[in-house]
Amino acid sequence: MEKINVSLGDRSYRIWISGGSLGGLGKRMAELGLSGRAAVVTNRRVAGLYYGVVEKSLRSSGFNPVPVLIGDGERFKSLETMWRLYDRLLGLGIERSTPIVALGGGVVGDVAGFAASTCLRGLPLIQVPTTLLAQVDSSVGGKTGVDHRMGKNLIGAFYQPKLVLVDVDVLRSLTGREFRNGMAEVVKYGAIRDLKFFEYLEGRMENILKLNTADLVKTVGIACATKAGMVSRDERESTGLRALLNFGHTVGHGIEAAMKYRGVKHGEAVAIGMVKAAEISERRGFASELVAGRLSKLLERAGLPTDMPRFDRASLIKALRVDKKIAGGINRMILLERIGKAVFKEVKNINEFI
Ligand code: NAD
Ligand code: GLY
């Protein structure tokens, strides 16, 4: 069992990580002083797999759980889903003390988190992430929200959970591609912040891909601890530290947008974006060692793509121009000084990106 603290004063919380921890959810929630009805926001697929265990655990700790289903997939990360969710939650007669449990991947976590932040001006939020991406990234740090037709994640709020409970055993029901999608973010933590972790991944990648529980607990634990440390120091992304988590995302988002979010997963696009950023770091002399080859080798061993897909170059350049990190017409990009150390740099000419 790994226990990680996200230190944010009176909004601090714990991340519990182990194999088989789902059955202990009720106990952990009761320890926080929560009780009564609990709205479990999830989707049909995840509910079919894990709602039973969650329900049993909550009931045995005295809660009265109610499942609240939303649609499955990014297209349901929308204001339409929010309206339906508000109708359902308010229709249940929830009170300000009613916990919202987000049981699912990043879509469920972001939507349920935003509902918790806004409904009755704030309800206790419990994150129970069930994809690797959600376990190492979206459930930690308090970014919640939905997409707008003008872009992803444009409507939302910072709202920290009261508890994050990670059961690595649930990763066994993910498709291989979904699991690898999360591995891109795992490799990212090593690349930007932690050489030792990067070396650990180089040594154990095949064991992690075999879903060995001890390796998974360690991998998810280090990833969460890295993110927790960065969020604790820069919760609102105002000093540039938390923004380093966007390594590989400038080109990654560009690829996703240019491909209209079809045929490529976020982690796959980020893997390609990280290699591109590493190549630019070398080419422009920011990197003190060769970083791109080492990074792409590890990503390839994780089964992730590292080459740019074929598509209209003009649409990529257009997508890069609307990237959120462009300020005053200047593109800010995260580059690697070495494996384990990322830095923010301004790059004036957009063509240098690709
Ligand atoms: P997702 O939530 O769509 O989940 C992927 C698929 O896996 C879905 O079909 C889901 O039903 C299924 N699934 C979930 N858990 C499962 C399990 N244990 N077994 C079998 N199937 C399971 O996608 P995701 O990759 O988890 O999350 C992507 C979302 O996360 C995006 O909307 C992204 O913007 C968001 N995100 C948010 C943050 C943040 O800080 N808030 C960070 C990164 C990503
Ligand atoms: N996923 C980036 C962040 O949480 O800041």
XYZ file of C-alpha atoms and ligand atoms in Angstrom:
403
model
C 0.000 0.000 0.000
C 1.315 3.432 -0.990
C -0.022 6.479 0.846
C 0.652 9.882 -0.691
C -0.232 13.282 0.677
C -1.287 16.185 -1.498
C -0.377 19.117 0.747
C -2.722 22.028 0.217
C -3.401 23.361 3.719
C -6.960 22.654 4.843
C -7.685 21.162 1.400
C -4.980 18.510 1.743
C -5.912 14.935 0.922
C -4.533 11.440 0.633
C -4.048 9.153 -2.320
C -4.244 5.470 -1.324
C -2.773 3.021 -3.824
C -2.833 -0.778 -3.651
C -4.165 -3.923 -5.300
C -7.726 -4.793 -4.236
C -8.419 -1.545 -2.375
C -11.863 -0.977 -3.940
C -13.498 -3.054 -1.193
C -12.125 -0.609 1.404
C -13.705 2.504 -0.133
C -16.544 2.752 2.406
C -14.133 2.526 5.342
C -11.854 5.256 3.912
C -14.834 7.542 3.289
C -16.238 6.946 6.783
C -12.809 7.822 8.243
C -13.264 11.287 6.690
C -16.495 11.771 8.625
C -18.705 11.220 5.602
C -21.972 9.300 5.945
C -25.466 8.832 4.524
C -26.303 8.877 0.862
C -23.451 8.729 -1.682
C -23.944 9.448 -5.402
C -21.642 7.198 -7.442
C -21.130 8.820 -10.845
C -19.966 6.251 -13.386
C -20.798 4.832 -16.810
C -22.457 1.588 -17.876
C -19.206 -0.174 -18.734
C -17.408 0.614 -15.480
C -20.571 0.068 -13.427
C -20.947 -3.406 -14.963
C -17.434 -4.258 -13.808
C -17.069 -2.533 -10.449
C -20.279 -0.965 -9.118
C -21.119 -4.173 -7.241
C -17.887 -4.087 -5.175
C -18.257 -0.356 -4.535
C -21.898 -0.693 -3.497
C -21.098 -3.534 -1.084
C -18.207 -1.622 0.444
C -20.263 1.552 0.897
C -23.233 -0.317 2.381
C -21.054 -2.192 4.838
C -19.768 1.168 6.122
C -23.296 2.511 6.569
C -23.621 4.532 3.342
C -26.662 4.489 1.091
C -25.122 4.466 -2.416
C -27.015 5.497 -5.549
C -25.541 4.895 -9.027
C -25.707 7.887 -11.390
C -24.808 6.953 -14.970
C -23.358 9.223 -17.653
C -22.472 8.342 -21.265
C -19.185 6.637 -22.125
C -16.633 8.631 -24.123
C -15.162 12.093 -24.622
C -18.285 13.288 -26.494
C -20.171 13.009 -23.186
C -17.743 15.405 -21.466
C -20.180 18.182 -22.246
C -22.506 20.769 -20.758
C -25.445 18.622 -21.926
C -24.189 15.832 -19.678
C -23.799 18.359 -16.851
C -27.448 19.477 -17.123
C -28.624 15.869 -16.962
C -26.336 15.213 -14.025
C -27.603 18.260 -12.117
C -31.215 17.137 -12.778
C -30.455 13.677 -11.460
C -28.458 14.790 -8.409
C -30.951 17.483 -7.370
C -33.805 15.053 -8.084
C -32.238 12.676 -5.564
C -32.534 15.381 -2.929
C -28.796 15.561 -2.250
C -27.496 17.840 0.471
C -24.224 19.739 0.824
C -22.756 16.849 2.786
C -23.608 14.207 0.149
C -20.383 12.773 -1.292
C -19.960 12.428 -5.050
C -17.889 9.363 -5.906
C -16.299 9.501 -9.392
C -15.904 5.843 -10.414
C -14.302 5.645 -13.864
C -11.710 7.061 -16.220
C -10.795 10.678 -16.851
C -14.118 11.540 -18.480
C -16.115 10.425 -15.434
C -13.589 12.083 -13.093
C -13.675 15.445 -14.896
C -17.485 15.512 -15.238
C -18.248 14.266 -11.711
C -15.596 16.611 -10.316
C -17.127 19.624 -12.050
C -20.599 18.596 -10.826
C -19.219 18.304 -7.277
C -17.582 21.739 -7.549
C -20.736 23.495 -8.717
C -23.756 21.613 -7.358
C -25.032 23.271 -4.148
C -21.790 25.337 -4.299
C -19.627 22.333 -3.565
C -20.032 18.709 -2.497
C -17.368 16.364 -1.077
C -15.628 14.673 -4.013
C -14.051 11.219 -3.916
C -12.000 10.127 -6.927
C -11.888 6.393 -7.670
C -9.970 6.309 -10.976
C -10.220 3.125 -13.051
C -7.971 3.806 -16.071
C -4.186 4.123 -15.839
C -4.436 7.668 -17.203
C -6.945 8.620 -14.521
C -4.901 6.932 -11.766
C -1.655 8.732 -12.589
C -3.015 12.025 -13.844
C -6.622 13.199 -13.975
C -7.781 12.100 -10.497
C -4.982 14.043 -8.788
C -4.672 17.818 -8.714
C -8.222 19.117 -8.889
C -8.681 20.034 -12.547
C -12.323 19.347 -13.399
C -14.492 20.361 -16.310
C -16.049 19.717 -19.682
C -15.333 20.444 -23.327
C -16.818 23.281 -25.409
C -17.271 23.234 -29.177
C -14.364 25.707 -29.336
C -11.984 23.342 -27.589
C -11.301 20.722 -24.949
C -11.527 21.444 -21.216
C -12.538 25.084 -21.770
C -15.266 25.112 -19.070
C -14.226 23.989 -15.626
C -12.933 24.635 -12.148
C -10.088 23.736 -9.840
C -11.722 21.571 -7.188
C -9.718 19.185 -5.053
C -11.111 15.820 -3.977
C -11.271 14.754 -0.327
C -9.690 11.405 -1.149
C -8.280 9.490 -4.130
C -8.540 5.715 -3.876
C -6.539 3.776 -6.471
C -7.025 0.033 -6.946
C -4.453 -1.102 -9.521
C -6.247 -4.454 -9.952
C -8.997 -2.740 -11.959
C -6.433 -2.033 -14.686
C -6.660 -5.717 -15.685
C -9.981 -5.138 -17.456
C -8.614 -2.301 -19.622
C -7.770 -2.987 -23.240
C -4.024 -3.060 -23.934
C -4.377 0.136 -25.918
C -6.104 1.961 -23.020
C -3.362 0.820 -20.651
C -0.583 1.997 -22.991
C -2.431 5.308 -23.350
C -1.787 5.923 -19.645
C 1.836 4.752 -19.919
C 2.656 7.843 -21.989
C 1.857 10.045 -18.970
C 3.842 7.698 -16.701
C 6.950 8.007 -18.897
C 6.368 11.773 -18.959
C 6.879 12.037 -15.171
C 10.251 10.340 -15.454
C 11.274 12.470 -18.412
C 10.386 15.835 -16.869
C 11.218 15.329 -13.213
C 12.788 12.065 -12.130
C 15.765 10.347 -13.785
C 15.671 7.471 -11.256
C 12.032 6.753 -12.118
C 12.884 6.872 -15.829
C 15.659 4.331 -15.196
C 13.251 2.162 -13.185
C 10.829 2.195 -16.148
C 13.700 1.288 -18.474
C 14.481 -1.674 -16.212
C 10.915 -2.904 -15.601
C 8.761 -1.889 -18.595
C 7.914 -5.466 -19.656
C 6.927 -6.424 -16.070
C 4.709 -3.373 -15.779
C 3.029 -4.245 -19.081
C 2.359 -7.736 -17.669
C 0.405 -5.958 -14.909
C 2.494 -7.286 -12.078
C 0.748 -5.817 -8.988
C 3.901 -4.792 -7.102
C 5.278 -3.015 -10.188
C 1.938 -1.328 -10.806
C 1.662 -0.066 -7.216
C 5.203 1.297 -7.386
C 4.730 2.847 -10.841
C 1.392 4.499 -10.052
C 2.738 5.531 -6.632
C 5.786 7.359 -8.000
C 3.725 8.972 -10.764
C 1.128 10.214 -8.253
C 3.795 11.391 -5.800
C 5.470 13.388 -8.581
C 2.216 15.037 -9.590
C 1.217 15.605 -5.939
C 4.518 17.408 -5.282
C 4.048 19.692 -8.279
C 0.379 20.427 -7.509
C 1.185 21.149 -3.845
C 3.657 23.830 -4.951
C 1.701 25.262 -7.881
C -1.962 24.326 -7.583
C -3.255 26.954 -10.031
C -0.510 26.587 -12.642
C 0.707 30.099 -11.896
C 4.465 29.662 -11.365
C 5.242 27.467 -14.376
C 5.966 24.337 -12.307
C 2.619 22.570 -12.855
C 2.729 23.664 -16.489
C 5.718 21.317 -16.980
C 3.134 18.509 -16.874
C 2.186 19.657 -20.358
C 5.437 18.284 -21.769
C 4.640 16.761 -25.169
C 1.136 18.207 -25.096
C 1.653 21.168 -27.467
C 2.371 18.939 -30.454
C 0.152 16.212 -28.940
C -2.912 18.471 -28.841
C -2.050 19.680 -32.331
C -2.061 16.090 -33.612
C -5.344 15.298 -31.843
C -7.040 18.413 -33.205
C -5.654 17.956 -36.725
C -6.971 14.368 -36.697
C -10.289 15.632 -35.288
C -9.809 13.422 -32.215
C -10.364 10.314 -34.336
C -8.008 7.366 -34.685
C -5.486 8.636 -32.143
C -5.619 8.494 -28.365
C -4.414 11.321 -26.159
C -1.479 9.310 -24.754
C -0.422 8.244 -28.245
C -0.432 11.856 -29.437
C 1.487 12.914 -26.303
C 4.092 10.180 -26.908
C 4.767 11.579 -30.386
C 4.693 15.121 -28.976
C 7.267 14.261 -26.297
C 9.674 12.830 -28.874
C 9.198 15.930 -31.061
C 9.868 18.200 -28.070
C 12.979 16.162 -27.212
C 14.213 16.454 -30.824
C 13.684 20.228 -30.752
C 15.553 20.373 -27.403
C 18.546 18.699 -29.056
C 18.352 20.627 -32.314
C 18.220 24.004 -30.606
C 20.982 23.164 -28.181
C 18.868 23.217 -25.005
C 19.620 19.600 -24.143
C 22.950 18.785 -22.567
C 22.694 15.124 -23.619
C 20.948 13.059 -26.313
C 17.383 12.755 -25.030
C 15.153 11.972 -28.018
C 16.516 8.508 -28.847
C 16.386 7.332 -25.236
C 12.853 8.647 -24.776
C 11.514 7.175 -28.008
C 13.092 3.783 -27.205
C 11.246 3.595 -23.873
C 7.964 4.754 -25.403
C 8.280 2.170 -28.167
C 8.864 -0.550 -25.571
C 5.629 0.636 -23.948
C 3.926 0.023 -27.311
C 3.401 3.697 -28.067
C 3.863 5.471 -31.414
C 6.719 7.954 -31.777
C 6.468 9.056 -35.437
C 4.227 11.802 -36.745
C 1.075 10.367 -38.383
C 0.274 11.309 -41.966
C -2.112 14.210 -42.187
C -2.499 17.660 -43.594
C 0.403 19.754 -42.234
C -1.583 22.973 -42.571
C -4.212 21.697 -40.124
C -1.483 20.869 -37.581
C 0.004 24.369 -37.836
C -3.503 25.824 -37.447
C -4.103 23.646 -34.388
C -0.778 24.693 -32.852
C -1.691 28.362 -33.270
C -4.759 27.969 -31.044
C -2.897 25.998 -28.393
C -3.701 27.343 -24.917
C -0.056 27.967 -24.151
C 0.360 30.582 -26.855
C 0.665 33.966 -25.146
C 1.075 37.231 -27.061
C 1.697 35.380 -30.311
C 4.668 33.548 -28.824
C 4.583 29.789 -28.427
C 5.822 28.539 -25.118
C 7.026 25.002 -25.224
C 8.352 22.597 -22.653
C 11.729 21.219 -23.628
C 14.165 18.793 -21.988
C 17.483 19.901 -20.578
C 18.191 16.258 -19.816
C 16.185 13.161 -18.881
C 14.609 14.135 -15.546
C 14.639 17.906 -16.110
C 12.168 19.862 -18.207
C 12.253 23.609 -18.806
C 9.907 26.212 -20.298
C 11.140 27.934 -23.461
C 9.669 30.428 -25.863
C 9.824 29.437 -29.516
C 8.927 32.246 -31.903
C 8.656 30.361 -35.168
C 5.854 27.816 -35.173
C 7.550 25.793 -37.918
C 10.245 24.825 -35.437
C 7.651 22.645 -33.740
C 7.175 20.185 -36.549
P -12.078 7.546 -20.518
O -12.556 8.099 -19.248
O -12.902 7.801 -21.732
O -11.871 5.963 -20.338
C -11.447 5.195 -21.439
C -12.371 3.975 -21.650
O -12.073 2.999 -20.655
C -13.842 4.288 -21.504
O -14.570 3.595 -22.483
C -14.177 3.758 -20.109
O -15.527 3.394 -19.959
C -13.281 2.554 -20.038
N -12.886 2.111 -18.705
C -12.598 2.875 -17.630
N -12.114 2.117 -16.636
C -12.117 0.833 -17.091
C -11.699 -0.407 -16.547
N -11.136 -0.498 -15.345
N -11.843 -1.524 -17.294
C -12.361 -1.436 -18.547
N -12.733 -0.298 -19.135
C -12.617 0.817 -18.410
O -10.588 8.038 -20.866
P -9.317 8.350 -19.947
O -8.170 8.140 -20.828
O -9.390 7.662 -18.655
O -9.471 9.908 -19.647
C -9.421 10.869 -20.670
C -10.005 12.158 -20.155
O -9.239 12.611 -19.038
C -9.975 13.282 -21.177
O -11.235 13.910 -21.198
C -8.919 14.242 -20.634
O -9.168 15.577 -20.981
C -9.047 14.004 -19.151
N -7.840 14.383 -18.387
C -8.014 15.190 -17.316
C -6.925 15.559 -16.551
C -7.114 16.405 -15.325
O -6.106 16.842 -14.738
N -8.337 16.630 -14.889
C -5.642 15.097 -16.877
C -5.496 14.262 -17.974
C -6.622 13.906 -18.721
N -2.785 17.129 -16.556
C -2.098 18.326 -16.243
C -2.438 18.921 -14.922
O -3.159 18.349 -14.146
O -1.998 19.997 -14.616
